[in-house]
XYZ file of N, CA and C in Angstrom:
564
model
N -12.231 26.499 -72.781
C -13.096 26.127 -71.614
C -14.613 26.396 -71.873
N -14.946 27.337 -72.538
C -16.309 27.494 -73.030
C -16.899 26.427 -73.706
N -16.157 25.861 -74.740
C -16.559 24.914 -75.651
C -16.610 23.614 -74.906
N -15.716 23.336 -73.938
C -15.896 22.168 -73.127
C -17.138 22.180 -72.295
N -17.441 23.256 -71.662
C -18.840 23.357 -70.884
C -19.885 23.121 -71.900
N -19.840 23.665 -73.032
C -20.956 23.536 -73.962
C -21.024 22.220 -74.309
N -20.087 21.511 -74.691
C -20.073 20.082 -75.021
C -20.525 19.239 -73.807
N -20.257 19.558 -72.638
C -20.607 18.776 -71.543
C -22.229 18.896 -71.287
N -22.577 20.102 -71.512
C -24.159 20.283 -71.422
C -24.854 19.629 -72.598
N -24.300 19.779 -73.772
C -24.930 19.014 -74.836
C -24.957 17.563 -74.569
N -23.826 16.973 -74.125
C -23.726 15.603 -73.826
C -24.792 15.211 -72.810
N -24.939 15.952 -71.818
C -25.899 15.607 -70.712
C -27.201 15.643 -71.202
N -27.609 16.624 -72.055
C -28.851 16.729 -72.660
C -29.198 15.568 -73.544
N -28.122 15.246 -74.372
C -28.436 14.111 -75.409
C -28.601 12.931 -74.569
N -27.878 12.654 -73.505
C -27.890 11.261 -72.756
C -29.112 11.388 -72.014
N -29.717 12.435 -71.573
C -31.019 12.471 -70.793
C -32.187 12.190 -71.678
N -32.066 12.566 -73.029
C -33.113 12.296 -74.079
C -32.888 10.819 -74.504
N -31.833 10.461 -74.983
C -31.665 9.152 -75.559
C -31.562 7.917 -74.574
N -31.161 8.101 -73.458
C -31.056 6.961 -72.430
C -32.406 6.379 -72.187
N -33.560 6.990 -71.954
C -34.817 6.370 -71.848
C -35.281 5.653 -73.251
N -34.857 6.220 -74.407
C -35.209 5.436 -75.713
C -34.441 4.246 -75.755
N -33.159 4.344 -75.479
C -32.295 3.173 -75.576
C -32.582 2.034 -74.670
N -33.127 2.331 -73.421
C -33.431 1.326 -72.370
C -34.865 0.738 -72.695
N -35.720 1.128 -73.574
C -36.970 0.577 -73.723
C -36.734 -0.934 -74.221
N -37.537 -1.682 -73.645
C -37.372 -3.119 -74.119
C -38.183 -3.340 -75.388
N -37.713 -4.276 -76.211
C -38.595 -4.525 -77.440
C -39.862 -5.044 -77.075
N -40.727 -4.992 -78.001
C -42.204 -5.470 -77.664
C -42.133 -7.118 -77.644
N -42.728 -7.516 -76.831
C -42.977 -9.101 -76.642
C -43.791 -9.600 -77.842
N -43.597 -10.837 -78.077
C -44.393 -11.455 -79.196
C -45.973 -11.248 -78.880
N -46.411 -11.301 -77.695
C -47.883 -11.102 -77.334
C -48.261 -9.542 -77.577
N -47.319 -8.719 -77.319
C -47.704 -7.286 -77.590
C -47.855 -6.934 -79.097
N -46.835 -7.596 -79.827
C -46.927 -7.340 -81.264
C -48.133 -7.965 -81.862
N -48.524 -9.093 -81.293
C -49.818 -9.651 -81.766
C -51.012 -8.843 -81.511
N -51.056 -8.250 -80.270
C -52.167 -7.328 -79.893
C -52.239 -6.202 -80.767
N -51.043 -5.515 -80.954
C -50.932 -4.389 -81.919
C -51.520 -4.705 -83.315
N -51.167 -5.778 -83.648
C -51.480 -6.202 -85.159
C -52.993 -6.500 -85.303
N -53.528 -7.241 -84.274
C -54.884 -7.776 -84.510
C -56.050 -7.059 -83.622
N -55.659 -6.138 -82.718
C -56.616 -5.607 -81.918
C -57.860 -4.942 -82.542
N -57.530 -4.133 -83.698
C -58.616 -3.539 -84.286
C -59.537 -4.442 -84.985
N -59.093 -5.694 -85.597
C -59.741 -6.675 -86.132
C -60.736 -7.427 -85.119
N -60.148 -7.701 -84.066
C -60.982 -8.244 -82.890
C -62.048 -7.182 -82.465
N -61.804 -6.036 -82.410
C -62.877 -4.979 -82.020
C -63.969 -4.858 -83.033
N -63.471 -4.953 -84.344
C -64.625 -5.017 -85.400
C -65.402 -6.216 -85.222
N -64.888 -7.304 -85.057
C -65.705 -8.433 -84.725
C -66.522 -8.372 -83.541
N -66.008 -7.767 -82.562
C -66.788 -7.703 -81.446
C -68.073 -6.828 -81.636
N -68.033 -5.694 -82.388
C -69.131 -4.889 -82.751
C -70.170 -5.537 -83.639
N -69.648 -6.377 -84.615
C -70.336 -7.164 -85.604
C -71.071 -8.452 -84.823
N -70.330 -9.053 -84.000
C -70.800 -10.431 -83.627
C -71.004 -10.460 -82.069
N -70.804 -9.476 -81.230
C -70.905 -9.429 -79.792
C -69.969 -10.477 -79.158
N -68.723 -10.748 -79.615
C -67.746 -11.559 -78.951
C -66.711 -10.554 -78.437
N -66.376 -10.664 -77.176
C -65.502 -9.726 -76.633
C -64.049 -9.702 -77.243
N -63.653 -8.472 -77.724
C -62.338 -8.271 -78.339
C -61.286 -8.955 -77.413
N -61.359 -8.714 -76.074
C -60.216 -9.281 -75.268
C -60.070 -10.816 -75.135
N -61.411 -11.416 -75.289
C -61.391 -12.836 -75.500
C -60.744 -13.354 -76.671
N -61.116 -12.790 -77.739
C -60.689 -13.083 -79.167
C -59.206 -12.882 -79.082
N -58.570 -11.787 -78.614
C -57.111 -11.516 -78.609
C -56.471 -12.648 -77.716
N -57.081 -13.005 -76.631
C -56.417 -13.992 -75.676
C -56.469 -15.394 -76.294
N -57.543 -15.707 -76.921
C -57.596 -17.017 -77.597
C -56.691 -17.110 -78.739
N -56.616 -15.993 -79.534
C -55.458 -15.996 -80.608
C -54.061 -16.090 -80.028
N -53.820 -15.502 -79.031
C -52.478 -15.573 -78.509
C -52.225 -16.971 -78.034
N -53.082 -17.530 -77.187
C -52.950 -18.810 -76.570
C -52.932 -19.922 -77.667
N -53.807 -19.850 -78.616
C -53.938 -20.942 -79.484
C -52.926 -20.976 -80.623
N -52.438 -19.867 -80.888
C -51.412 -19.693 -82.074
C -50.086 -19.360 -81.497
N -49.799 -19.251 -80.361
C -48.604 -18.798 -79.805
C -48.220 -17.472 -80.372
N -49.328 -16.555 -80.193
C -49.238 -15.151 -80.784
C -48.881 -15.126 -82.289
N -49.578 -15.989 -83.021
C -49.264 -16.084 -84.420
C -48.059 -16.893 -84.977
N -47.347 -17.526 -84.125
C -46.038 -18.110 -84.310
C -46.140 -19.557 -84.351
N -47.301 -20.234 -84.015
C -47.167 -21.581 -84.154
C -47.186 -22.319 -85.536
N -46.883 -23.510 -85.617
C -46.780 -24.074 -86.855
C -48.180 -24.003 -87.614
N -49.206 -24.250 -86.814
C -50.637 -24.268 -87.417
C -50.939 -22.772 -87.958
N -50.525 -21.766 -87.167
C -50.767 -20.345 -87.647
C -49.920 -19.961 -88.894
N -48.772 -20.466 -88.807
C -47.844 -20.077 -89.974
C -48.238 -20.820 -91.251
N -48.536 -22.028 -91.091
C -48.792 -22.932 -92.212
C -50.308 -22.848 -92.812
N -51.223 -22.525 -91.863
C -52.626 -22.646 -92.228
C -53.365 -21.286 -91.875
N -52.703 -20.290 -91.315
C -53.415 -18.998 -90.922
C -54.478 -19.405 -89.891
N -54.402 -20.510 -89.184
C -55.347 -20.950 -88.204
C -54.854 -20.321 -86.771
N -55.448 -19.247 -86.384
C -55.066 -18.745 -85.041
C -55.896 -19.126 -83.911
N -56.886 -20.028 -84.128
C -57.835 -20.432 -83.019
C -57.698 -21.887 -82.861
N -57.038 -22.571 -83.467
C -56.980 -24.051 -83.310
C -58.256 -24.839 -83.575
N -58.955 -24.266 -84.535
C -60.433 -24.890 -84.853
C -59.979 -26.143 -85.888
N -60.445 -27.237 -85.322
C -60.284 -28.523 -86.069
C -61.363 -28.586 -87.300
N -61.193 -29.412 -88.229
C -61.864 -29.469 -89.478
C -63.151 -30.372 -89.456
N -63.635 -30.572 -88.393
C -64.981 -31.242 -88.347
C -65.977 -30.419 -89.021
N -66.747 -31.256 -89.961
C -67.846 -30.549 -90.662
C -67.292 -29.352 -91.605
N -66.090 -29.582 -92.073
C -65.431 -28.346 -92.770
C -65.223 -28.906 -94.190
N -65.725 -27.967 -95.146
C -65.552 -28.249 -96.578
C -64.376 -27.737 -97.164
N -63.704 -26.732 -96.486
C -62.560 -26.166 -97.054
C -61.276 -26.926 -97.005
N -59.982 -26.228 -97.225
C -58.740 -26.964 -97.169
C -58.431 -27.191 -95.806
N -57.556 -28.216 -95.464
C -57.166 -28.678 -94.241
C -55.782 -28.809 -94.275
N -55.284 -28.992 -92.949
C -53.839 -29.443 -92.772
C -53.878 -30.323 -91.520
N -53.077 -31.289 -91.619
C -53.020 -32.349 -90.553
C -51.832 -32.295 -89.728
N -52.042 -32.357 -88.490
C -50.833 -32.409 -87.397
C -51.159 -33.492 -86.396
N -50.355 -34.569 -86.508
C -50.641 -35.839 -85.689
C -51.717 -36.556 -86.324
N -52.738 -36.954 -85.508
C -53.832 -37.480 -86.024
C -54.914 -36.468 -86.073
N -54.852 -35.258 -86.054
C -55.911 -34.180 -86.148
C -55.834 -33.463 -87.415
N -56.923 -33.052 -87.882
C -57.011 -32.230 -89.109
C -57.706 -30.941 -88.693
N -57.060 -29.837 -89.184
C -57.366 -28.490 -88.840
C -57.742 -27.703 -89.948
N -58.630 -26.687 -89.830
C -59.171 -25.828 -90.946
C -57.754 -24.987 -91.334
N -57.878 -24.867 -92.757
C -56.736 -23.957 -93.259
C -57.544 -22.816 -93.962
N -56.777 -21.634 -93.607
C -57.515 -20.482 -94.191
C -56.510 -19.621 -95.157
N -57.089 -18.828 -96.138
C -56.310 -18.077 -97.033
C -55.636 -16.852 -96.311
N -56.219 -16.373 -95.126
C -55.775 -15.318 -94.560
C -56.101 -15.322 -93.024
N -55.314 -14.538 -92.337
C -55.672 -14.470 -90.854
C -57.039 -13.969 -90.620
N -57.420 -12.797 -91.439
C -58.777 -12.296 -91.354
C -59.840 -13.322 -91.538
N -59.573 -14.342 -92.412
C -60.586 -15.379 -92.646
C -60.626 -16.364 -91.345
N -59.497 -16.483 -90.656
C -59.411 -17.308 -89.382
C -60.220 -16.575 -88.474
N -60.173 -15.280 -88.288
C -60.887 -14.520 -87.243
C -62.324 -14.590 -87.656
N -62.679 -14.551 -88.910
C -64.209 -14.482 -89.297
C -64.809 -15.854 -88.941
N -63.979 -16.945 -89.232
C -64.474 -18.286 -88.936
C -64.687 -18.558 -87.443
N -63.739 -17.932 -86.633
C -63.716 -18.072 -85.247
C -65.082 -17.451 -84.720
N -65.371 -16.291 -85.305
C -66.738 -15.645 -84.899
C -67.830 -16.462 -85.191
N -67.920 -16.985 -86.399
C -68.909 -17.964 -86.782
C -69.079 -19.096 -85.975
N -67.877 -19.685 -85.594
C -67.771 -20.817 -84.895
C -68.385 -20.613 -83.439
N -68.146 -19.345 -82.851
C -68.650 -19.152 -81.488
C -70.319 -18.783 -81.545
N -70.709 -18.414 -82.803
C -72.107 -18.120 -82.900
C -73.060 -19.432 -82.935
N -72.494 -20.605 -82.919
C -73.185 -21.831 -82.929
C -73.887 -22.021 -81.668
N -74.984 -22.925 -81.704
C -75.729 -23.147 -80.508
C -74.832 -23.652 -79.182
N -73.880 -24.355 -79.669
C -72.828 -24.874 -78.618
C -72.256 -23.787 -77.562
N -72.270 -22.600 -78.088
C -71.777 -21.603 -77.294
C -72.777 -20.446 -77.032
N -73.988 -20.737 -77.355
C -75.039 -19.676 -77.215
C -75.203 -19.050 -75.836
N -75.015 -19.836 -74.795
C -75.024 -19.319 -73.484
C -74.063 -18.228 -73.128
N -72.938 -18.222 -73.835
C -71.973 -17.117 -73.604
C -72.500 -15.685 -73.818
N -73.437 -15.646 -74.803
C -73.964 -14.379 -75.217
C -75.028 -13.851 -74.245
N -75.360 -14.625 -73.210
C -76.123 -14.086 -72.059
C -75.262 -13.268 -71.022
N -73.837 -13.394 -71.147
C -73.140 -12.625 -70.279
C -72.838 -11.263 -70.761
N -72.328 -10.413 -69.883
C -71.992 -9.051 -70.294
C -70.609 -9.187 -71.118
N -70.566 -8.334 -72.101
C -69.471 -8.307 -72.907
C -68.074 -8.110 -72.234
N -68.166 -7.472 -71.113
C -67.066 -7.117 -70.443
C -66.730 -8.133 -69.389
N -67.570 -9.224 -69.164
C -67.314 -10.203 -68.199
C -66.300 -11.232 -68.774
N -65.042 -11.011 -68.818
C -64.038 -11.841 -69.469
C -63.885 -13.089 -68.629
N -63.969 -13.010 -67.265
C -64.016 -14.254 -66.599
C -64.944 -15.215 -66.881
N -66.311 -14.736 -67.107
C -67.405 -15.534 -67.329
C -67.190 -16.134 -68.696
N -66.732 -15.339 -69.634
C -66.551 -15.748 -71.080
C -65.514 -17.053 -71.051
N -64.391 -16.692 -70.238
C -63.363 -17.801 -70.331
C -63.872 -19.012 -69.685
N -64.464 -18.915 -68.594
C -65.013 -20.107 -67.894
C -66.098 -20.819 -68.811
N -66.904 -19.906 -69.497
C -67.927 -20.482 -70.354
C -67.348 -21.218 -71.532
N -66.265 -20.686 -72.195
C -65.561 -21.440 -73.267
C -65.055 -22.765 -72.789
N -64.537 -22.837 -71.632
C -63.961 -24.063 -71.094
C -65.130 -25.116 -70.851
N -66.318 -24.578 -70.259
C -67.451 -25.369 -69.932
C -68.066 -25.874 -71.131
N -67.976 -25.161 -72.211
C -68.621 -25.524 -73.603
C -67.723 -26.538 -74.384
N -66.541 -26.752 -73.758
C -65.532 -27.659 -74.400
C -64.761 -27.089 -75.636
N -64.494 -25.836 -75.593
C -63.609 -25.231 -76.661
C -62.350 -25.901 -76.754
N -61.765 -26.061 -75.662
C -60.346 -26.798 -75.661
C -60.409 -27.979 -74.705
N -59.367 -28.792 -74.775
C -59.413 -29.916 -73.901
C -58.504 -29.623 -72.657
N -57.741 -28.632 -72.770
C -57.024 -28.008 -71.511
C -57.717 -27.724 -70.328
N -57.537 -28.433 -69.260
C -58.344 -28.176 -68.017
C -57.977 -26.822 -67.333
N -56.938 -26.268 -67.860
C -56.689 -24.925 -67.310
C -56.858 -23.777 -68.262
N -57.724 -23.984 -69.366
C -57.941 -23.143 -70.420
C -58.413 -21.897 -69.996
N -59.486 -21.959 -69.110
C -59.985 -20.644 -68.596
C -59.174 -19.794 -67.892
N -58.242 -20.349 -66.929
C -57.187 -19.803 -66.191
C -56.119 -19.127 -67.088
N -55.900 -19.812 -68.165
C -54.626 -19.284 -69.077
C -55.333 -18.078 -69.816
N -56.474 -18.081 -70.250
C -57.185 -17.028 -70.946
C -57.233 -15.785 -69.924
N -57.703 -15.918 -68.825
C -57.733 -14.974 -67.855
C -56.439 -14.294 -67.543
N -55.407 -15.129 -67.387
C -54.050 -14.564 -67.173
C -53.766 -13.813 -68.236
N -53.767 -14.067 -69.465
C -53.377 -13.417 -70.746
C -54.103 -12.040 -70.723
N -55.428 -12.025 -70.494
C -56.170 -10.835 -70.653
C -55.794 -9.897 -69.370
N -55.550 -10.497 -68.239
C -55.090 -9.529 -67.191
C -53.662 -9.132 -67.297
N -52.924 -9.932 -67.808
C -51.404 -9.631 -68.000
C -51.242 -8.383 -69.021
N -52.140 -8.518 -70.107
C -52.076 -7.515 -71.170
C -53.273 -6.463 -71.226
N -53.981 -6.392 -70.135
C -54.979 -5.497 -69.962
C -55.933 -5.639 -71.259
N -56.272 -6.955 -71.666
C -57.025 -7.000 -72.835
C -58.533 -6.542 -72.780
N -59.102 -6.483 -71.605
C -60.421 -6.055 -71.435
C -60.636 -4.643 -71.857
N -59.421 -3.788 -71.835
C -59.371 -2.558 -72.498
C -59.968 -2.538 -73.916
N -59.578 -3.556 -74.673
C -59.852 -3.410 -76.069
C -61.390 -3.899 -76.209
N -61.878 -4.517 -75.272
C -63.429 -4.927 -75.286
C -64.135 -3.520 -75.092
N -63.724 -2.822 -73.935
C -64.365 -1.654 -73.480
C -64.171 -0.464 -74.485
N -63.123 -0.510 -75.326
C -62.811 0.583 -76.051
C -63.153 0.305 -77.539
N -63.874 -0.854 -77.918
C -64.093 -1.237 -79.172
C -64.811 -0.279 -80.007
N -65.838 0.132 -79.561
C -66.682 1.152 -80.426
C -65.861 2.507 -80.813
N -65.161 3.044 -79.803
C -64.349 4.203 -80.055
C -63.350 3.867 -81.046
N -62.490 2.760 -80.892
C -61.426 2.488 -81.814
C -61.822 2.263 -83.225
N -62.984 1.518 -83.421
C -63.373 1.189 -84.670
C -63.930 2.444 -85.399
N -64.633 3.204 -84.647
C -65.037 4.596 -85.212
C -63.934 5.434 -85.540
N -62.902 5.580 -84.787
C -61.774 6.235 -85.274
C -61.006 5.755 -86.371
N -60.947 4.465 -86.353
C -60.237 3.817 -87.654
C -61.089 4.088 -88.961
N -62.395 4.015 -88.792
C -63.308 4.275 -89.988
C -63.147 5.909 -90.365
N -62.959 6.773 -89.453
C -62.952 8.212 -89.794
C -61.519 8.264 -90.427
N -60.527 7.615 -89.983
C -59.140 7.716 -90.579
C -59.288 7.158 -92.023
N -59.907 6.054 -92.353
C -60.082 5.496 -93.655
C -60.653 6.561 -94.400
N -61.788 7.156 -93.999
C -62.418 8.199 -94.684
C -61.543 9.295 -95.265
N -60.595 9.726 -94.246
C -59.768 10.802 -94.516
C -58.757 10.311 -95.571
N -58.364 9.113 -95.550
C -57.436 8.663 -96.544
C -58.021 8.479 -97.968
N -59.373 8.036 -97.943
C -60.148 7.924 -99.036
C -60.196 9.315 -99.799
N -60.500 10.377 -99.130
C -60.735 11.710 -99.464
C -59.445 12.297 -100.118
N -58.269 11.878 -99.399
C -57.031 12.345 -99.896
C -56.647 11.653 -101.326
N -57.144 10.336 -101.458
C -56.703 9.780 -102.709
C -57.673 10.245 -103.855
N -58.864 10.640 -103.558
C -59.678 11.191 -104.546
C -59.198 12.530 -105.053
N -58.530 13.467 -104.205
C -58.092 14.586 -104.628
C -56.572 14.649 -104.985
């Protein structure tokens, strides 16, 4: 009798602990993308003044969260075409797109692309004004989609991407400090 009660109590305890863990849904493709590239977007925000939330939303939208054919074949996460491009290209339909060695190179080129005169008015906006940035990207002709700004805003709000914009400085500093700790450990 005593063993039965003990087993019942253990079973109830185990179920109360494991049920929430088992019921957690797997991360969505967008959530995985955010986890993988948030810090990179935040580093670019500090370096180039481009909101991390906008960068992440554009990456999710333009590359289907890193799963589009263009992202997989060319590491192109922002749909940047190959106009005035000296590097490697890949063609889809009648369009030629920039091809990159790495995703990091795609993020770097995206930042440089937005620093051109065509997008200069965006930098007059507050870095946390994601709606202004989204509407500005559409107005500057970043994409042909007439709903581009609304789609970016939807992604930003659905995944609370403005948090990554607001938290960029702290996150990058914490990552750098962690890298310093790792380097110290490797030295000793």
